[in-house]
Amino acid sequence: QSRLDKLVNTIASTMEADVCSIYIRRAGNELELYATKGLDLKAVHKTRLKIGVGLVGEIAELAKPLNLRDAPTHPKFVYRPETGEDPFHSFLGVPIHRGGHVLGVVVVQKREEREYSIEVQEALETIATLLTEVVASGQVIHLDEHVIETEVRPTRPYKQGGVPFADGLAFGHVVLHDAPVAITKVVAEDVDAELGRLSTGIDAMQKQIDALLSASDGSLVGESYDVLETYRMFARDSGWARRMEEAVQNGLTAEAAVRQVQSDTRARMMRQKDSFLRDRLHDLDDLANRLMRHLVGDVSPMDRPDFPEDAIILARNLGPAELLDYDTKRVRGVILEEGAANNHVVIVARALGLPMIGQATEIRDHVNEGDLAVIDGHQGDIHIRPAADVVEFYEDKLAMQKKRKAELEAHRDEPAITQDGHHIKLSMNAGLLVDLPNLDEVGADGIGLFRTELQFMISATMPRLKAQSHFYTQVLDAAGDRPGTFRTLDLGGDKILPYGLTRREDNPAMGLRAIRLALSRPSMLRYQLRALLKAAEGRNLNLMFPMVSEVDEFMEARSLLDSEMERRLKIGKGLPYKIRVGCMLEVPSLVWNIRTLLPHVDFVSVGSNDLMQFFFAADRGNPDLNNYYDFLSPSLLSFLKSIVMECHKRNVSLSLCGEAAGRPLEAMALIGLGFRNISLPPASIGAVKLMAQRLHVGELEKYMAGLFERSDHSVRMELKMFAENQGLPV
Ligand code: PEP
Ligand code: MG
């Protein structure tokens, strides 16, 4: 009680209020006046209001602040004579809540008639956040057991949808990535000692961040440079330190001061219109949590003794390195409250085969650490504490998937030879070292597309020549006798480097990206070609250039390669045993000049993701357009057919490496068009192979001949019918 009394006094004096009162929720849906400065002390523990009754009850019911110029004129105002509150007019009350459940209300009042400013309201909300810790810890106030059980800890099954980021089904127990450090002491007993702790904590945190920054040598899993730079910027921000010191001087412990300044800054940043600033919220939270851990000497989630074998990580957001920090063998899936489908962490999750759901807004409020969770990365469904029938449903689904996987695995080492003897080469798309074991696991014929920019995107600094060539050597080693095709840097657009070079554009997909960027700043491409030549010395090297729109661009890129080869010879170094240089077909303009292009290339690879977006003028990243244009439309199929015919005529080898090739029906259509090499996500190889092995290409070609001239939006139904009649698993 004496601590609470001290608290209301502190709050009243810092906020220059005549009254400060704290009401706590009790059993029976009542709020009890627990402490006050300014009201009659006799009312303490006597005045009780039902939820929904009076101003305080209204705040608790709506879980929203009330800011009133003249409280007694409010229709919900209820006069309680024992409190002696008649002289007070202005009233500001905010809920003390946790996990969406109201635990109490804190109120400040003044004699004069005046609405409180938004800043004062925010400050009181911050105080309420701190009071949450006090109330929920149960150390100062003993909450009624059933209030804690039924109101604070969510216990019922809960379902929420999110955006599917990475496919797959996962069962496991929730681990909160940013589990808030519980603050057990809010009020400083010795201000100087707290100031000392704060300064030691800041010091240790700054040192840790400096060490992180200098340790990141551009290695594959290094933390993003911008994140680290922002950490460093915040960490060294004297304004931040000063605000925390002030909070300590106002009577808070170091931890409480960190939390107060964090939520205060958060509230301000959330109102920012600038999305860049809003995105930095995560950095800010991360930094405050780091500082908090230094203060309380807390351990990382991985070191917690109860870290489960089947963790479902729940985070507001994650960087790729943060995900890789976990022992991924003990992680089954990931839920993000924020995030975007093309974030780097998503690429990493897919490579690791971890289902991931993003944009599960505020799901944290409904989850306890250790809860059972089922996530369906295909549908984007999340079940927390699922009921038995839901578990059963997903267990059946999982068992079916396992069975199917086993069936596919049984065919892993067989080639994809069709019923009429055509050998279809099925290679895989990759981009990270974690992808490489898939080569053997799915029985890929090679790597048809290695997206080299991913290494650059998840590195803290530009990978040096040595790091690049070492990386490419590892890729070639993993491929062994199987061909591997490196796609040179496809940066720009949404593939922003953490260390600059690219800048924001209005229309990034059609901006200064890929080969355009590479040719406008050739040193980076030269550097990469140098690393590739070095890594492939004495071996076969296949490389291709992305997003080429004119033959001349290809020639320019090719001449850079030639000069790098000459350079190597000049300094007495060897060359790859054989080099094949290809061009990606992703921009329709190049298709209209394909006859001029073909004599200069060793192979052509259709990047159907980009080709399709430019063909239909439909942003590939916009989910609202997903159903507008179909890959299996007569127009796109005819367009692809013309590419196949030109390549056949000139005997240039052709492949396709977009995501579409990973769907058996689309892959079937591609084979029907004449494609014999396709590169697809590794997880899809088994299913496509099974389809190909049962396919009769001659029959399909005959069937498809009648489809190109149709006026329909799509010939998907017709192709499906063919597949069904032939018993093809699509
Ligand atoms: C494509 O555009 O189809 C492609 C393979 O390249 P990316 O998806 O990396 O742009
Ligand atoms: Mg592309």
XYZ file of C-alpha atoms and ligand atoms in Angstrom:
741
model
C 0.000 0.000 0.000
C 2.773 2.395 0.855
C 4.359 1.816 -2.555
C 1.072 2.519 -4.285
C 0.597 5.639 -2.204
C 4.074 6.755 -3.224
C 3.190 6.052 -6.866
C 0.019 8.130 -6.922
C 1.898 10.957 -5.259
C 4.690 10.768 -7.817
C 2.257 10.665 -10.716
C 0.189 13.546 -9.378
C 3.214 15.755 -8.864
C 4.883 14.948 -12.221
C 1.636 15.541 -14.048
C 0.790 18.606 -12.009
C -2.584 17.089 -11.166
C -4.709 17.767 -8.112
C -5.797 14.154 -7.997
C -4.295 10.840 -9.047
C -6.180 7.618 -8.327
C -5.635 3.988 -9.182
C -8.563 1.601 -9.479
C -7.891 -2.141 -9.615
C -10.115 -4.806 -11.011
C -11.516 -7.233 -8.473
C -13.644 -10.330 -8.636
C -17.239 -9.765 -9.674
C -16.341 -7.347 -12.441
C -15.745 -4.512 -10.052
C -13.152 -1.779 -9.914
C -11.926 -0.797 -6.493
C -10.233 2.444 -5.562
C -6.825 1.224 -4.414
C -4.853 4.376 -3.887
C -5.396 8.073 -4.266
C -3.718 11.389 -3.861
C -6.266 14.172 -3.692
C -9.511 12.276 -3.044
C -10.702 11.468 0.433
C -8.485 8.651 1.778
C -11.472 7.133 3.536
C -12.768 6.064 0.143
C -9.731 3.841 -0.497
C -10.798 0.162 -0.663
C -14.381 1.332 -0.177
C -15.371 2.920 -3.440
C -16.253 0.260 -5.947
C -17.701 0.619 -9.418
C -19.037 -2.091 -11.696
C -17.479 -2.367 -15.142
C -19.565 -0.099 -17.341
C -20.682 2.091 -14.444
C -19.369 5.605 -13.945
C -16.489 7.122 -15.867
C -13.988 4.646 -14.478
C -16.289 1.726 -15.324
C -16.741 3.145 -18.818
C -12.980 3.284 -19.395
C -12.639 -0.325 -18.228
C -15.475 -1.491 -20.410
C -14.299 0.207 -23.589
C -10.599 -0.213 -22.766
C -10.169 3.344 -24.027
C -9.036 6.597 -22.416
C -11.520 9.320 -21.486
C -10.331 12.905 -21.626
C -12.994 15.308 -20.322
C -13.036 19.037 -19.862
C -15.851 18.850 -17.322
C -16.439 15.376 -15.923
C -19.697 15.956 -13.996
C -21.509 16.897 -17.233
C -20.681 13.522 -18.833
C -23.762 11.254 -19.002
C -21.859 8.384 -17.404
C -20.664 10.424 -14.456
C -21.666 8.900 -11.125
C -21.154 10.900 -7.974
C -19.681 9.022 -4.991
C -19.933 11.295 -1.953
C -17.289 9.394 0.066
C -14.589 10.427 -2.429
C -15.123 14.148 -2.087
C -14.492 14.719 -5.760
C -16.951 17.588 -6.302
C -14.391 20.337 -6.791
C -12.610 18.563 -9.669
C -13.703 19.200 -13.229
C -11.088 18.058 -15.724
C -10.733 14.307 -15.842
C -8.323 12.050 -17.684
C -8.498 8.303 -17.171
C -6.714 5.535 -19.067
C -7.015 1.779 -18.778
C -4.263 -0.360 -17.312
C -4.392 -3.321 -19.607
C -2.443 -6.322 -20.685
C -3.190 -8.673 -23.518
C -6.316 -6.667 -24.253
C -7.679 -7.295 -20.750
C -8.293 -4.403 -18.440
C -6.702 -4.825 -15.025
C -7.494 -1.379 -13.730
C -7.770 2.323 -14.447
C -5.542 5.259 -13.583
C -7.097 8.708 -13.348
C -5.788 12.242 -12.960
C -8.071 15.183 -12.162
C -7.780 18.935 -11.851
C -9.970 21.630 -10.419
C -10.109 23.784 -13.520
C -12.192 23.018 -16.601
C -9.640 22.089 -19.258
C -9.086 19.225 -21.635
C -5.713 17.549 -21.283
C -3.312 17.814 -24.213
C -2.513 14.766 -26.308
C 1.013 14.765 -24.854
C -0.345 14.522 -21.317
C -2.696 11.748 -22.379
C 0.224 9.853 -23.946
C 2.256 10.312 -20.806
C -0.523 8.869 -18.679
C -0.848 5.951 -21.085
C 2.858 5.298 -20.636
C 2.413 5.357 -16.909
C -0.450 2.912 -17.291
C 1.887 0.624 -19.237
C 4.248 0.681 -16.311
C 1.451 0.123 -13.867
C 0.535 -2.968 -15.871
C 3.823 -4.500 -14.830
C 3.159 -3.637 -11.217
C -0.353 -4.976 -11.271
C 0.289 -8.102 -13.320
C 3.408 -9.072 -11.356
C 1.162 -9.558 -8.353
C 3.940 -8.288 -6.126
C 2.423 -5.035 -5.082
C -1.204 -5.826 -5.578
C -2.568 -9.254 -5.073
C -4.937 -9.805 -7.954
C -7.844 -12.107 -7.368
C -6.923 -15.529 -8.675
C -9.857 -15.853 -10.958
C -9.250 -12.406 -12.462
C -5.759 -13.518 -13.390
C -6.900 -16.855 -14.695
C -9.881 -15.792 -16.703
C -8.913 -12.331 -17.735
C -5.171 -12.069 -17.998
C -4.011 -15.357 -19.412
C -5.849 -16.320 -22.569
C -6.801 -19.976 -22.272
C -9.449 -20.684 -24.863
C -8.773 -21.901 -28.381
C -8.024 -18.983 -30.643
C -7.879 -18.775 -34.408
C -6.466 -15.996 -36.520
C -5.608 -15.603 -40.176
C -2.439 -14.080 -41.559
C -0.712 -13.862 -44.899
C 0.877 -17.138 -46.039
C 4.596 -16.418 -46.441
C 6.119 -19.905 -46.568
C 4.175 -23.053 -47.282
C 3.822 -26.042 -44.982
C 2.074 -27.304 -41.910
C 3.571 -27.102 -38.443
C 2.661 -28.193 -34.938
C 4.590 -26.905 -31.982
C 4.876 -24.802 -28.872
C 5.079 -21.063 -28.986
C 8.321 -19.296 -28.183
C 7.997 -15.545 -27.894
C 10.971 -14.058 -29.688
C 10.620 -10.678 -28.040
C 9.210 -11.924 -24.748
C 9.052 -8.774 -22.704
C 11.364 -8.721 -19.767
C 9.154 -8.667 -16.701
C 9.748 -5.575 -14.630
C 9.421 -6.450 -11.015
C 10.423 -3.112 -9.582
C 9.143 0.150 -10.936
C 9.924 2.691 -8.276
C 13.553 3.536 -7.631
C 14.644 3.215 -4.062
C 18.082 4.668 -4.703
C 18.058 7.015 -7.658
C 21.844 7.272 -7.918
C 22.231 3.507 -7.926
C 19.615 3.246 -10.700
C 21.392 5.905 -12.737
C 24.573 3.870 -12.358
C 22.841 0.685 -13.504
C 21.351 2.483 -16.480
C 24.674 3.875 -17.570
C 26.421 0.490 -17.186
C 23.621 -1.153 -19.187
C 23.844 1.397 -21.998
C 27.579 0.966 -22.082
C 27.388 -2.813 -22.326
C 24.730 -2.591 -25.014
C 26.746 -0.140 -27.104
C 29.787 -2.373 -26.872
C 27.736 -5.383 -27.931
C 26.417 -3.546 -30.986
C 29.841 -2.286 -31.981
C 31.117 -5.838 -31.715
C 28.252 -7.088 -33.872
C 29.025 -4.492 -36.498
C 32.716 -5.180 -36.660
C 32.204 -8.947 -36.577
C 29.977 -8.866 -39.644
C 32.431 -9.410 -42.448
C 29.855 -9.833 -45.159
C 29.353 -13.431 -44.234
C 26.198 -15.078 -45.483
C 24.242 -14.798 -42.303
C 25.509 -11.425 -41.141
C 22.834 -9.117 -39.812
C 21.570 -6.501 -42.168
C 23.788 -3.511 -42.125
C 20.975 -1.007 -41.951
C 19.522 -2.709 -38.919
C 22.878 -2.622 -37.217
C 23.539 0.926 -38.263
C 20.178 1.975 -36.908
C 20.906 0.120 -33.690
C 24.143 1.948 -33.454
C 22.498 5.251 -34.220
C 19.832 4.737 -31.573
C 22.278 3.216 -29.160
C 24.471 6.296 -29.376
C 21.590 8.721 -29.356
C 22.194 11.038 -26.446
C 18.543 12.159 -26.477
C 17.427 8.626 -25.774
C 19.849 8.223 -22.891
C 18.826 11.599 -21.499
C 15.138 10.768 -21.559
C 15.797 7.538 -19.714
C 17.930 9.333 -17.149
C 15.176 11.861 -16.613
C 12.694 9.065 -16.042
C 15.004 7.567 -13.419
C 15.379 10.969 -11.785
C 11.586 11.105 -11.656
C 11.645 8.011 -9.492
C 11.617 5.016 -11.839
C 14.015 2.083 -11.821
C 16.351 1.740 -14.812
C 14.151 -0.999 -16.348
C 10.963 0.993 -15.901
C 12.655 4.019 -17.439
C 13.674 2.016 -20.506
C 10.135 0.738 -20.878
C 8.577 4.153 -20.428
C 10.778 5.843 -23.009
C 10.296 2.897 -25.362
C 6.515 3.040 -25.300
C 6.542 6.792 -25.469
C 8.741 6.810 -28.557
C 6.744 3.965 -29.992
C 3.496 5.898 -29.611
C 5.030 8.847 -31.432
C 6.602 6.795 -34.190
C 3.398 4.924 -34.869
C 1.785 8.204 -35.820
C 4.485 8.887 -38.388
C 3.286 9.002 -41.957
C 6.756 8.164 -43.217
C 6.777 4.409 -43.673
C 10.562 4.278 -43.365
C 10.308 5.706 -39.873
C 7.474 3.395 -38.958
C 9.523 0.436 -40.147
C 12.263 1.463 -37.752
C 9.916 0.707 -34.859
C 11.148 -2.838 -34.872
C 14.725 -1.662 -34.518
C 13.742 0.560 -31.655
C 11.932 -2.233 -29.830
C 14.768 -4.592 -30.443
C 17.246 -2.147 -29.037
C 15.152 -1.392 -25.959
C 14.778 -5.133 -25.366
C 18.509 -5.614 -25.712
C 19.140 -2.874 -23.190
C 16.569 -4.379 -20.866
C 18.287 -7.750 -21.080
C 21.594 -6.161 -20.186
C 19.931 -4.586 -17.174
C 18.359 -7.758 -15.866
C 21.040 -10.149 -17.144
C 18.426 -12.148 -19.050
C 19.278 -14.955 -21.464
C 18.364 -15.326 -25.134
C 15.295 -17.491 -25.919
C 17.525 -20.306 -27.181
C 19.193 -20.587 -23.776
C 15.957 -20.810 -21.857
C 15.881 -24.154 -20.108
C 12.355 -24.850 -21.328
C 13.053 -24.121 -25.008
C 10.927 -26.748 -26.749
C 12.014 -29.264 -29.376
C 9.162 -28.085 -31.601
C 9.248 -24.317 -31.363
C 6.888 -22.028 -33.217
C 8.643 -18.686 -33.066
C 6.349 -15.709 -32.630
C 7.905 -12.337 -33.296
C 6.783 -8.902 -34.241
C 9.332 -9.111 -37.024
C 12.577 -10.974 -37.618
C 15.754 -10.437 -39.557
C 17.245 -13.385 -41.444
C 20.129 -13.592 -39.016
C 17.801 -13.622 -36.048
C 16.020 -16.640 -37.470
C 19.288 -18.402 -38.182
C 20.378 -17.687 -34.615
C 17.913 -20.322 -33.509
C 18.831 -23.984 -33.668
C 16.572 -24.468 -36.669
C 16.305 -28.196 -36.003
C 14.209 -27.270 -33.008
C 12.044 -24.805 -34.895
C 8.901 -25.948 -36.700
C 7.450 -22.687 -37.930
C 7.319 -18.940 -37.599
C 4.551 -16.399 -37.032
C 5.213 -12.714 -37.616
C 2.891 -9.928 -36.551
C 4.316 -7.748 -39.299
C 6.612 -8.519 -42.228
C 6.146 -8.663 -45.991
C 6.163 -11.650 -48.292
C 9.379 -10.630 -50.005
C 11.341 -9.954 -46.809
C 14.652 -11.727 -46.650
C 13.616 -13.717 -43.643
C 10.882 -15.265 -45.787
C 13.430 -16.401 -48.343
C 15.446 -17.978 -45.555
C 12.374 -19.657 -44.028
C 11.449 -21.149 -47.384
C 14.964 -22.389 -47.902
C 14.826 -24.062 -44.494
C 11.411 -25.545 -45.273
C 9.846 -23.689 -42.347
C 6.200 -22.700 -42.701
C 5.786 -19.000 -42.046
C 2.752 -16.771 -41.647
C 3.072 -12.999 -41.595
C 0.946 -9.974 -40.817
C -0.828 -11.795 -37.999
C -1.674 -8.439 -36.493
C -1.585 -8.277 -32.692
C -1.794 -12.040 -32.313
C 0.662 -11.666 -29.444
C -2.219 -10.508 -27.241
C -3.836 -13.917 -27.524
C -0.824 -16.121 -26.975
C 1.130 -17.316 -23.964
C 4.646 -18.634 -24.146
C 4.458 -22.426 -24.405
C 0.950 -22.594 -25.910
C 0.331 -25.322 -28.444
C -0.014 -23.877 -31.936
C -0.810 -25.229 -35.373
C 0.076 -23.136 -38.386
C -0.958 -23.734 -41.954
C 1.486 -21.845 -44.138
C -0.540 -22.643 -47.216
C -3.793 -21.055 -46.087
C -2.307 -18.605 -43.601
C -4.319 -20.042 -40.701
C -3.035 -19.994 -37.144
C -4.633 -22.003 -34.344
C -3.545 -21.276 -30.805
C -4.476 -23.809 -28.101
C -6.507 -25.687 -30.715
C -9.398 -27.887 -29.684
C -8.967 -31.651 -30.052
C -10.920 -31.863 -33.314
C -8.777 -29.164 -34.913
C -5.627 -30.985 -33.867
C -7.020 -34.181 -35.307
C -7.894 -32.488 -38.588
C -4.385 -31.140 -39.004
C -2.783 -34.379 -37.895
C -4.652 -36.145 -40.685
C -3.564 -33.467 -43.114
C 0.037 -33.804 -41.994
C -0.095 -37.580 -42.269
C -1.421 -37.248 -45.840
C 1.366 -34.863 -46.721
C 3.973 -37.210 -45.261
C 2.546 -40.099 -47.228
C 2.655 -38.072 -50.413
C 6.196 -36.983 -49.692
C 7.230 -40.602 -49.195
C 5.606 -41.521 -52.521
C 7.488 -38.772 -54.266
C 10.726 -39.723 -52.574
C 10.411 -43.231 -53.897
C 10.843 -41.740 -57.389
C 13.619 -39.398 -56.366
C 16.438 -41.068 -58.227
C 14.480 -41.792 -61.382
C 14.745 -39.481 -64.367
C 11.624 -37.703 -65.584
C 11.064 -39.636 -68.803
C 7.649 -39.301 -70.383
C 5.567 -42.201 -71.694
C 6.791 -41.458 -75.200
C 10.439 -41.196 -74.220
C 11.112 -37.474 -73.807
C 13.601 -36.721 -71.080
C 12.511 -33.683 -69.099
C 15.316 -32.091 -67.092
C 14.058 -30.819 -63.754
C 16.504 -28.453 -62.088
C 15.957 -26.419 -58.992
C 15.984 -22.718 -58.161
C 18.291 -21.726 -55.308
C 20.084 -18.764 -53.827
C 21.422 -19.613 -50.389
C 23.738 -22.229 -48.982
C 20.847 -23.679 -47.014
C 19.217 -24.554 -50.350
C 22.013 -26.828 -51.471
C 21.204 -30.020 -49.545
C 17.919 -29.992 -51.472
C 19.791 -31.010 -54.615
C 20.155 -34.550 -53.300
C 17.035 -34.588 -51.204
C 14.680 -33.939 -54.109
C 16.801 -35.495 -56.835
C 17.220 -32.320 -58.921
C 19.070 -32.543 -62.235
C 21.024 -29.429 -61.351
C 20.583 -25.798 -60.374
C 18.752 -24.050 -63.185
C 18.736 -20.676 -61.477
C 21.050 -19.563 -58.725
C 19.898 -16.119 -57.574
C 23.261 -14.642 -56.594
C 21.805 -11.409 -55.235
C 20.440 -13.142 -52.152
C 23.937 -13.442 -50.726
C 24.318 -9.705 -51.165
C 20.937 -8.933 -49.700
C 21.408 -10.728 -46.453
C 24.976 -9.644 -45.904
C 25.809 -6.804 -43.613
C 28.369 -5.404 -46.004
C 29.148 -5.929 -49.653
C 30.616 -9.441 -49.908
C 34.268 -9.185 -50.845
C 35.804 -10.981 -53.789
C 37.097 -13.744 -51.572
C 33.766 -14.252 -49.825
C 31.958 -14.291 -53.168
C 34.239 -16.803 -54.835
C 34.260 -18.992 -51.736
C 30.479 -18.938 -51.809
C 30.307 -19.845 -55.510
C 32.822 -22.643 -54.955
C 30.544 -24.124 -52.320
C 27.655 -24.011 -54.781
C 29.701 -25.726 -57.488
C 30.935 -28.321 -55.002
C 27.400 -29.122 -53.960
C 26.285 -29.400 -57.577
C 29.143 -31.780 -58.374
C 28.587 -33.244 -61.837
C 25.220 -31.594 -62.177
C 25.080 -28.291 -64.035
C 24.622 -25.133 -62.004
C 23.606 -21.842 -63.591
C 24.490 -18.610 -61.857
C 22.307 -15.627 -62.565
C 24.353 -12.450 -62.168
C 23.145 -9.832 -59.705
C 19.484 -8.965 -60.086
C 19.442 -6.009 -57.734
C 17.229 -2.951 -57.601
C 13.480 -2.988 -57.706
C 12.405 -4.471 -54.416
C 15.781 -6.111 -53.941
C 17.337 -3.315 -51.977
C 20.848 -3.649 -50.654
C 21.369 -2.825 -47.021
C 24.511 -0.898 -47.895
C 23.118 1.546 -50.409
C 23.631 1.619 -54.149
C 19.969 1.297 -54.917
C 17.472 4.023 -54.236
C 13.734 4.291 -53.954
C 11.805 4.532 -57.202
C 8.151 5.074 -58.018
C 7.984 2.010 -60.190
C 10.824 -0.170 -59.007
C 9.991 -3.307 -61.012
C 10.529 -1.253 -64.132
C 13.294 0.847 -62.678
C 17.039 0.860 -62.537
C 17.423 -2.809 -61.726
C 19.249 -5.977 -62.687
C 21.400 -5.654 -65.808
C 20.621 -1.940 -66.111
C 22.000 -1.265 -62.673
C 24.918 -3.600 -63.297
C 25.877 -1.837 -66.519
C 25.413 1.611 -65.070
C 27.895 0.721 -62.318
C 29.950 -1.975 -63.955
C 32.489 -2.427 -61.188
C 30.129 -4.531 -59.099
C 29.318 -6.836 -62.016
C 33.001 -7.078 -62.962
C 33.799 -7.987 -59.425
C 31.165 -10.688 -59.449
C 32.315 -12.090 -62.790
C 35.850 -12.141 -61.422
C 34.668 -14.158 -58.422
C 32.706 -16.566 -60.621
C 35.652 -17.136 -62.950
C 37.910 -17.770 -59.987
C 35.496 -20.195 -58.343
C 34.984 -22.136 -61.572
C 38.631 -22.406 -62.612
C 39.041 -25.778 -64.329
C 35.303 -26.497 -64.067
C 32.228 -25.771 -66.112
C 30.629 -22.379 -65.607
C 27.124 -21.466 -66.710
C 26.042 -17.919 -66.162
C 23.207 -15.723 -67.349
C 22.241 -12.080 -67.236
C 18.856 -10.975 -65.869
C 16.258 -8.522 -67.215
C 17.954 -7.914 -70.538
C 15.704 -5.867 -72.827
C 17.946 -5.334 -75.830
C 20.572 -7.417 -77.596
C 23.020 -4.583 -77.119
C 22.712 -4.845 -73.341
C 23.580 -8.495 -73.506
C 26.597 -7.739 -75.699
C 27.815 -5.106 -73.279
C 27.549 -7.496 -70.337
C 29.217 -10.223 -72.317
C 32.126 -7.950 -73.197
C 32.669 -7.323 -69.492
C 32.967 -11.058 -69.072
C 35.421 -11.239 -71.969
C 37.613 -8.571 -70.462
C 37.550 -10.303 -67.077
C 38.638 -13.518 -68.785
C 41.486 -11.701 -70.547
C 42.488 -10.157 -67.268
C 42.741 -13.569 -65.655
C 44.903 -14.896 -68.458
C 47.120 -11.819 -68.249
C 47.860 -12.423 -64.598
C 48.591 -16.057 -65.290
C 45.424 -17.532 -63.839
C 43.421 -20.358 -65.365
C 39.923 -20.173 -66.768
C 36.893 -22.382 -66.342
C 37.036 -25.538 -68.404
C 33.989 -24.483 -70.350
C 31.889 -21.341 -70.104
C 28.308 -21.123 -71.307
C 26.777 -17.680 -71.343
C 23.033 -17.313 -71.360
C 20.429 -14.619 -71.368
C 17.217 -14.461 -69.411
C 14.070 -13.674 -71.316
C 12.042 -11.552 -68.946
C 11.246 -8.463 -70.987
C 8.956 -8.850 -74.003
C 10.998 -6.430 -76.151
C 13.833 -8.928 -76.299
C 11.524 -11.628 -77.616
C 10.849 -9.445 -80.648
C 14.545 -9.412 -81.335
C 15.262 -13.009 -80.452
C 16.613 -13.949 -83.864
C 19.336 -11.350 -83.451
C 20.045 -12.480 -79.929
C 20.291 -16.237 -80.422
C 23.557 -16.376 -82.399
C 25.280 -14.659 -79.459
C 24.075 -16.862 -76.617
C 24.720 -20.411 -75.491
C 21.305 -20.703 -73.895
C 18.173 -18.801 -73.055
C 16.178 -19.043 -69.850
C 12.677 -17.644 -69.599
C 12.091 -15.837 -66.300
C 8.365 -16.214 -66.365
C 7.754 -14.284 -63.136
C 8.952 -11.071 -64.683
C 8.000 -11.927 -68.246
C 4.420 -12.442 -67.177
C 4.232 -9.189 -65.225
C 5.498 -7.199 -68.185
C 3.470 -9.169 -70.697
C 0.216 -8.429 -68.886
C 1.346 -5.171 -67.251
C 0.399 -6.696 -63.898
C 2.583 -6.256 -60.829
C 3.797 -9.694 -59.711
C 3.873 -8.585 -56.077
C 0.286 -7.361 -55.936
C -1.989 -10.121 -54.605
C -5.077 -8.249 -55.830
C -4.018 -8.982 -59.386
C -3.465 -12.703 -58.842
C -6.705 -13.688 -60.461
C -6.637 -11.236 -63.307
C -4.250 -12.972 -65.661
C -3.550 -16.622 -65.986
C -0.265 -18.187 -66.930
C -2.364 -20.632 -68.930
C -3.906 -17.948 -71.137
C -3.907 -18.473 -74.893
C -1.910 -15.277 -75.389
C 0.937 -16.132 -73.012
C 1.074 -19.726 -74.225
C 1.333 -18.529 -77.838
C 4.049 -16.096 -76.852
C 6.037 -18.858 -75.122
C 5.460 -21.143 -78.087
C 7.042 -18.596 -80.416
C 10.125 -18.517 -78.166
C 10.365 -22.317 -78.231
C 10.119 -22.362 -82.031
C 12.849 -19.777 -82.517
C 15.199 -21.590 -80.147
C 14.536 -24.945 -81.814
C 15.135 -23.464 -85.246
C 18.498 -22.136 -84.193
C 19.333 -25.040 -81.956
C 19.830 -22.920 -78.868
C 19.075 -24.607 -75.588
C 16.109 -23.211 -73.731
C 14.784 -23.439 -70.221
C 12.224 -21.725 -68.000
C 12.856 -20.846 -64.392
C 9.847 -18.956 -63.015
C 7.663 -20.111 -60.140
C 4.939 -21.242 -62.559
C 7.030 -24.260 -63.534
C 6.572 -25.564 -59.997
C 2.877 -26.272 -60.504
C 2.285 -29.605 -62.222
C -0.462 -28.349 -64.546
C 1.617 -25.388 -65.689
C 4.677 -27.629 -66.032
C 2.604 -29.982 -68.172
C 1.632 -27.096 -70.460
C 5.276 -26.062 -70.742
C 6.250 -29.564 -71.817
C 3.415 -29.451 -74.330
C 4.888 -26.229 -75.710
C 8.241 -27.936 -76.214
C 10.169 -27.045 -73.055
C 12.469 -29.891 -72.009
C 14.398 -28.044 -69.315
C 12.625 -26.402 -66.446
C 13.909 -25.063 -63.181
C 11.545 -24.901 -60.237
C 11.398 -24.562 -56.481
C 12.879 -27.761 -55.031
C 9.760 -28.669 -53.074
C 7.836 -29.001 -56.348
C 10.216 -31.283 -58.219
C 8.715 -34.553 -56.965
C 5.176 -33.679 -57.994
C 6.204 -32.398 -61.414
C 8.321 -35.485 -62.028
C 5.418 -37.784 -61.216
C 3.232 -35.923 -63.681
C 5.926 -35.984 -66.390
C 6.528 -39.711 -66.010
C 2.883 -40.408 -66.767
C 2.556 -37.900 -69.590
C 2.389 -38.710 -73.287
C 3.847 -35.614 -74.916
C 2.619 -36.454 -78.413
C -0.991 -36.632 -77.220
C -0.635 -33.382 -75.323
C 0.864 -31.551 -78.293
C -2.045 -32.609 -80.451
C -4.501 -31.498 -77.797
C -2.841 -28.153 -77.227
C -2.727 -27.297 -80.949
C -6.370 -26.294 -80.705
C -5.943 -24.023 -77.707
C -3.761 -21.163 -78.902
C -6.348 -19.289 -80.929
C -9.096 -19.323 -78.343
C -10.594 -16.123 -77.072
C -10.909 -17.355 -73.477
C -9.228 -15.724 -70.523
C -7.547 -19.045 -69.816
C -7.392 -22.632 -71.043
C -6.795 -23.976 -67.549
C -10.016 -25.987 -67.521
C -9.229 -27.576 -70.868
C -5.736 -28.543 -69.741
C -7.104 -29.885 -66.486
C -9.558 -32.015 -68.401
C -6.759 -33.427 -70.502
C -4.768 -34.238 -67.388
C -7.734 -35.907 -65.724
C -8.526 -37.990 -68.783
C -4.933 -39.143 -68.924
C -4.805 -39.846 -65.192
C -2.055 -37.302 -64.595
C -1.567 -36.120 -61.009
C -1.748 -32.330 -61.373
C 11.733 -14.598 -63.037
O 11.530 -13.395 -63.151
O 10.946 -15.473 -63.470
C 12.933 -15.091 -62.344
C 13.236 -16.354 -62.354
O 13.676 -14.181 -61.673
P 13.236 -13.568 -60.258
O 12.029 -14.288 -59.780
O 14.409 -13.724 -59.360
O 12.962 -12.148 -60.623
Mg 13.139 -12.019 -62.764
